[in-house]
Amino acid sequence: MENYKITQASSEDKITEYYSSELSANALFNFMREYQYLEDTINRMAFLPRYYPENIEYLDLKNETDLLNEWYIPMTCFCDIPLHQISYHAEGKKQTGYGKFSIALHKKFGIKNGIQPIQYLNSRSIQTKELRNAIQRLMSDNSPAYHDEIYSSLSNHLFEFMMRIKPLDGTMKRWDNKEGKYLEIGKNFHDEHEWRYIPELEVGELPLLLYKQDDIIAESSSQYYTNSIVESKKGLLKFEVSDIRYIFVDTTSSRERLIKFIKGKRKGKRISKTEKDILISKILVYDEIKEDW
């Protein structure tokens, strides 16, 4: 897979009309477990993708002679769950929630910037079995045919696809700052309505997939690759104040804290006083609005 090359989307690509959804939200929510993440994101006016571990035991892949149980993908995750159903996603049960802090972007912004709904796989389906065979071939094939134009195009498509898949349910790892380690939790992933932003990292900058043991150890122990994304040319998902639909904080005290931060914001990306006022107007208190869902 070292020969994988990115096919950059053209800036001239036509953005087709977006038809509003009737069954899902017309916003893409990124939830956070800590207030500081919210401040950091607003300070940058950009989402910073992280390399997240994905459990892939359901694919039954082998890396040389060993079973490949996980790989790490650089991404920022969103969901388009309707507001009246969002509380379980935010709170969950026993560490399964994603947090009460959130920035929600207009869905049209997400579509324009290539954020993609992921595909959920039934591990027993024929599609998954054929995908398993194709990925295994991609990981092990070093033949001259790999450089054939058609083969390369197909392998590039497969590589992009496999970074945007998940089983219907299973286990996932979540970093816990208090414990200083990853916790493993069970989830029904299909309920999450996940959309995924994966940065256009240039060849030679950073790997688009970590699957070798040395790379996984480096990332899991010190976030080595995640900390390097901010230095990449196109790693961040930048947005404007007008792209934001909602901002969630957990309590009224957090709202006052965030208002004070926005009013005094002088670092990171500069925004005008008018933009600061608009940003403040988008703040909602999760614990208050939840009563009316």
Coordinates of C-alpha atoms in Angstrom, one line a residue:
M1 CA 0.0 0.0 0.0
E2 CA 3.0 2.3 0.1
N3 CA 2.5 3.0 -3.6
Y4 CA -0.9 4.6 -3.0
K5 CA -1.3 8.1 -4.5
I6 CA -4.0 10.6 -3.8
T7 CA -6.2 11.8 -6.7
Q8 CA -6.9 15.4 -5.7
A9 CA -10.4 16.7 -6.3
S10 CA -10.5 19.6 -8.7
S11 CA -11.5 23.0 -7.3
E12 CA -13.5 23.4 -10.5
D13 CA -15.8 20.5 -9.6
K14 CA -19.4 21.6 -9.9
I15 CA -21.2 21.8 -6.6
T16 CA -24.7 20.5 -7.3
E17 CA -27.8 21.7 -5.6
Y18 CA -28.3 20.4 -2.1
Y19 CA -31.8 19.1 -1.3
S20 CA -32.7 19.5 2.3
S21 CA -33.3 16.3 4.3
E22 CA -36.7 15.4 5.8
L23 CA -35.5 12.5 7.9
S24 CA -32.0 13.5 9.1
A25 CA -30.6 16.8 10.3
N26 CA -29.5 19.5 7.9
A27 CA -26.4 20.0 10.1
L28 CA -23.3 18.0 10.7
F29 CA -22.5 17.7 14.4
N30 CA -19.1 17.2 15.9
F31 CA -19.4 16.3 19.6
M32 CA -16.6 16.7 22.1
R33 CA -16.2 15.5 25.6
E34 CA -14.2 18.5 27.0
Y35 CA -14.8 22.2 27.0
Q36 CA -11.2 23.0 26.0
Y37 CA -11.6 21.1 22.7
L38 CA -14.4 23.6 21.8
E39 CA -12.2 26.6 22.6
D40 CA -9.3 25.2 20.6
T41 CA -11.5 24.6 17.6
I42 CA -13.0 28.1 17.7
N43 CA -9.6 29.6 18.2
R44 CA -8.3 27.9 15.0
M45 CA -11.7 28.2 13.2
A46 CA -10.8 24.8 12.0
F47 CA -11.2 21.1 12.9
L48 CA -7.9 19.3 13.5
P49 CA -8.3 15.6 12.4
R50 CA -6.8 12.9 14.7
Y51 CA -5.6 9.4 13.9
Y52 CA -8.3 7.2 15.4
P53 CA -8.0 3.5 15.9
E54 CA -10.6 1.4 14.1
N55 CA -11.3 -2.2 15.1
I56 CA -11.2 -4.3 11.9
E57 CA -11.3 -7.8 13.3
Y58 CA -14.5 -8.3 11.4
L59 CA -12.5 -8.1 8.1
D60 CA -10.2 -11.0 9.2
L61 CA -7.2 -9.5 7.4
K62 CA -3.5 -10.6 7.7
N63 CA -0.5 -8.4 7.7
E64 CA 2.2 -10.8 6.5
T65 CA 1.6 -13.7 8.9
D66 CA -0.2 -11.9 11.8
L67 CA -3.8 -11.0 12.1
L68 CA -4.5 -7.3 11.5
N69 CA -6.9 -6.3 14.3
E70 CA -6.9 -2.5 13.9
W71 CA -5.6 0.4 11.9
Y72 CA -5.5 4.2 12.5
I73 CA -7.1 6.7 10.1
P74 CA -6.8 10.5 10.3
M75 CA -10.3 11.9 10.5
T76 CA -12.8 14.2 12.0
C77 CA -16.2 12.6 12.6
F78 CA -19.6 14.2 12.3
C79 CA -23.2 12.9 12.5
D80 CA -26.5 14.1 11.1
I81 CA -28.8 12.7 13.8
P82 CA -32.0 14.9 14.3
L83 CA -31.9 17.1 17.4
H84 CA -34.7 15.3 19.1
Q85 CA -32.7 12.0 18.9
I86 CA -29.2 13.5 19.7
S87 CA -29.1 13.0 23.5
Y88 CA -28.1 9.3 23.4
H89 CA -25.3 10.1 21.0
A90 CA -24.1 12.9 23.2
E91 CA -24.5 11.1 26.6
G92 CA -24.7 7.4 25.9
K93 CA -24.2 4.9 28.7
K94 CA -21.1 4.2 30.7
Q95 CA -18.5 6.2 28.7
T96 CA -20.3 5.5 25.3
G97 CA -21.4 9.2 24.7
Y98 CA -19.4 11.7 22.7
G99 CA -19.9 14.6 25.0
K100 CA -22.2 17.6 25.4
F101 CA -20.0 20.1 23.6
S102 CA -20.5 20.5 19.9
I103 CA -20.0 22.5 16.8
A104 CA -22.6 21.9 14.1
L105 CA -21.9 23.0 10.6
H106 CA -24.4 23.5 7.8
K107 CA -24.6 20.2 5.9
K108 CA -24.1 22.0 2.6
F109 CA -20.7 23.1 3.9
G110 CA -19.8 19.4 4.6
I111 CA -20.9 18.3 1.1
K112 CA -18.9 21.1 -0.6
N113 CA -15.8 20.1 1.4
G114 CA -16.0 16.4 0.7
I115 CA -17.2 15.1 4.0
Q116 CA -18.6 11.7 3.3
P117 CA -21.3 9.5 5.0
I118 CA -19.6 6.2 5.8
Q119 CA -20.9 2.8 4.8
Y120 CA -21.9 0.2 7.4
L121 CA -21.1 -3.4 6.7
N122 CA -22.7 -6.6 7.7
S123 CA -19.7 -8.8 8.4
R124 CA -21.6 -11.8 7.1
S125 CA -22.6 -10.3 3.8
I126 CA -21.1 -11.2 0.4
Q127 CA -20.0 -7.6 -0.1
T128 CA -17.9 -7.8 3.0
K129 CA -16.4 -11.1 2.0
E130 CA -15.4 -9.8 -1.4
L131 CA -14.1 -6.6 0.1
R132 CA -11.9 -8.6 2.5
N133 CA -10.4 -10.5 -0.5
A134 CA -9.8 -7.2 -2.4
I135 CA -8.1 -5.5 0.6
Q136 CA -6.0 -8.5 1.3
R137 CA -4.8 -8.5 -2.3
L138 CA -4.1 -4.8 -2.1
M139 CA -2.0 -5.2 1.0
S140 CA 0.1 -8.1 -0.3
D141 CA 0.4 -7.4 -4.1
N142 CA 3.8 -6.1 -5.2
S143 CA 3.7 -7.3 -8.7
P144 CA 4.5 -5.1 -11.7
A145 CA 0.8 -5.1 -12.6
Y146 CA 0.3 -2.8 -9.6
H147 CA 1.6 0.1 -11.7
D148 CA -0.9 -0.5 -14.5
E149 CA -3.1 2.6 -14.9
I150 CA -6.4 0.7 -14.5
Y151 CA -5.1 -1.4 -11.6
S152 CA -3.8 1.7 -9.8
S153 CA -7.1 3.5 -10.3
L154 CA -9.1 0.6 -8.9
S155 CA -6.7 0.2 -5.9
N156 CA -6.9 4.0 -5.2
H157 CA -10.7 3.7 -5.1
L158 CA -10.5 0.7 -2.8
F159 CA -8.1 2.5 -0.5
E160 CA -10.4 5.5 -0.2
F161 CA -13.4 3.2 0.4
M162 CA -11.9 1.2 3.1
M163 CA -11.1 4.4 5.1
R164 CA -14.9 5.1 5.2
I165 CA -16.4 1.8 6.4
K166 CA -17.5 0.4 9.7
P167 CA -19.3 -2.8 10.9
L168 CA -22.9 -2.5 12.0
D169 CA -21.8 -2.9 15.6
G170 CA -18.6 -3.8 17.5
T171 CA -16.1 -2.3 19.8
M172 CA -14.1 0.9 19.6
K173 CA -11.3 2.5 21.5
R174 CA -11.7 5.9 23.2
W175 CA -8.9 7.9 24.7
D176 CA -9.5 8.8 28.4
N177 CA -7.5 11.7 29.7
K178 CA -8.1 10.8 33.3
E179 CA -6.9 7.2 32.8
G180 CA -4.2 8.2 30.4
K181 CA -5.1 5.3 28.1
Y182 CA -7.6 4.0 25.6
L183 CA -10.8 2.4 26.9
E184 CA -12.6 -0.2 24.8
I185 CA -16.4 0.2 24.6
G186 CA -19.2 -1.6 22.7
K187 CA -21.3 0.3 20.2
N188 CA -24.1 0.0 17.6
F189 CA -22.3 2.0 15.0
H190 CA -25.2 2.1 12.6
D191 CA -27.1 4.4 15.1
E192 CA -24.4 7.0 14.7
H193 CA -25.2 8.3 11.2
E194 CA -21.5 9.0 10.8
W195 CA -20.0 11.4 8.2
R196 CA -16.2 11.4 8.0
Y197 CA -13.7 14.1 7.0
I198 CA -10.4 12.7 5.9
P199 CA -7.7 15.2 5.1
E200 CA -6.0 15.4 1.7
L201 CA -2.5 14.7 3.0
E202 CA 0.1 15.0 0.3
V203 CA 2.4 12.1 -0.6
G204 CA 5.4 12.2 1.7
E205 CA 3.7 14.4 4.4
L206 CA 2.0 11.8 6.6
P207 CA 0.5 8.3 6.1
L208 CA -3.2 8.1 5.3
L209 CA -3.4 4.8 7.2
L210 CA -1.4 3.4 10.1
Y211 CA -1.3 -0.4 10.1
K212 CA 2.3 -1.3 10.8
Q213 CA 3.0 -2.1 14.5
D214 CA 5.7 0.5 14.9
D215 CA 3.5 3.2 13.6
I216 CA 0.6 2.2 15.8
I217 CA 2.8 2.1 18.9
A218 CA 4.2 5.6 18.0
E219 CA 0.6 7.0 17.7
S220 CA -1.0 5.2 20.6
S221 CA 1.7 6.2 23.0
S222 CA 2.4 9.8 22.1
Q223 CA -0.1 10.9 19.3
Y224 CA 3.1 11.3 17.2
Y225 CA 1.2 11.5 13.8
T226 CA -1.8 13.4 15.1
N227 CA 0.4 16.1 16.5
S228 CA 2.0 16.5 13.0
I229 CA -1.2 17.1 11.1
V230 CA -1.4 20.7 12.0
E231 CA 1.9 21.2 10.0
S232 CA 0.4 19.6 6.9
K233 CA -0.7 21.8 4.0
K234 CA -4.3 20.7 3.8
G235 CA -4.8 18.8 7.0
L236 CA -7.2 21.1 8.8
L237 CA -10.9 21.5 8.0
K238 CA -11.2 25.3 8.0
F239 CA -14.6 27.0 8.3
E240 CA -16.1 30.5 8.6
V241 CA -18.5 31.9 11.2
S242 CA -21.3 31.7 8.5
D243 CA -20.7 27.9 8.2
I244 CA -21.7 27.3 11.8
R245 CA -25.3 26.4 12.6
Y246 CA -25.1 25.7 16.3
I247 CA -22.6 25.6 19.2
F248 CA -23.5 23.4 22.2
V249 CA -22.1 23.8 25.7
D250 CA -23.1 21.6 28.6
T251 CA -24.2 24.2 31.2
T252 CA -24.9 27.9 31.6
S253 CA -21.5 28.4 33.3
S254 CA -19.8 27.0 30.3
R255 CA -21.8 29.4 28.1
E256 CA -20.6 32.4 30.1
R257 CA -17.0 31.1 29.9
L258 CA -17.3 30.6 26.1
I259 CA -18.8 34.1 25.6
K260 CA -16.0 35.6 27.5
F261 CA -13.5 33.7 25.4
I262 CA -15.0 34.7 22.1
K263 CA -15.3 38.4 23.1
G264 CA -11.6 38.4 24.1
K265 CA -10.4 36.2 21.3
R266 CA -7.2 37.7 19.8
K267 CA -5.2 34.6 19.0
G268 CA -5.6 32.1 16.1
K269 CA -7.7 33.1 13.2
R270 CA -8.9 36.7 13.5
I271 CA -12.6 37.4 13.4
S272 CA -14.4 40.8 13.5
K273 CA -16.6 42.1 16.3
T274 CA -19.7 41.5 14.2
E275 CA -18.6 37.9 13.6
K276 CA -18.0 37.4 17.3
D277 CA -21.5 38.6 18.1
I278 CA -22.9 36.2 15.5
L279 CA -20.8 33.4 16.9
I280 CA -22.2 34.1 20.4
S281 CA -25.8 34.1 19.1
K282 CA -25.3 30.5 18.0
I283 CA -24.5 29.1 21.5
L284 CA -27.1 26.7 23.0
V285 CA -27.0 25.1 26.4
Y286 CA -27.4 21.4 26.1
D287 CA -28.9 20.8 29.5
E288 CA -31.5 23.4 28.8
I289 CA -32.5 22.6 25.3
K290 CA -32.6 18.8 26.1
E291 CA -35.8 19.5 28.2
D292 CA -37.7 20.5 25.1
W293 CA -36.5 17.6 22.8

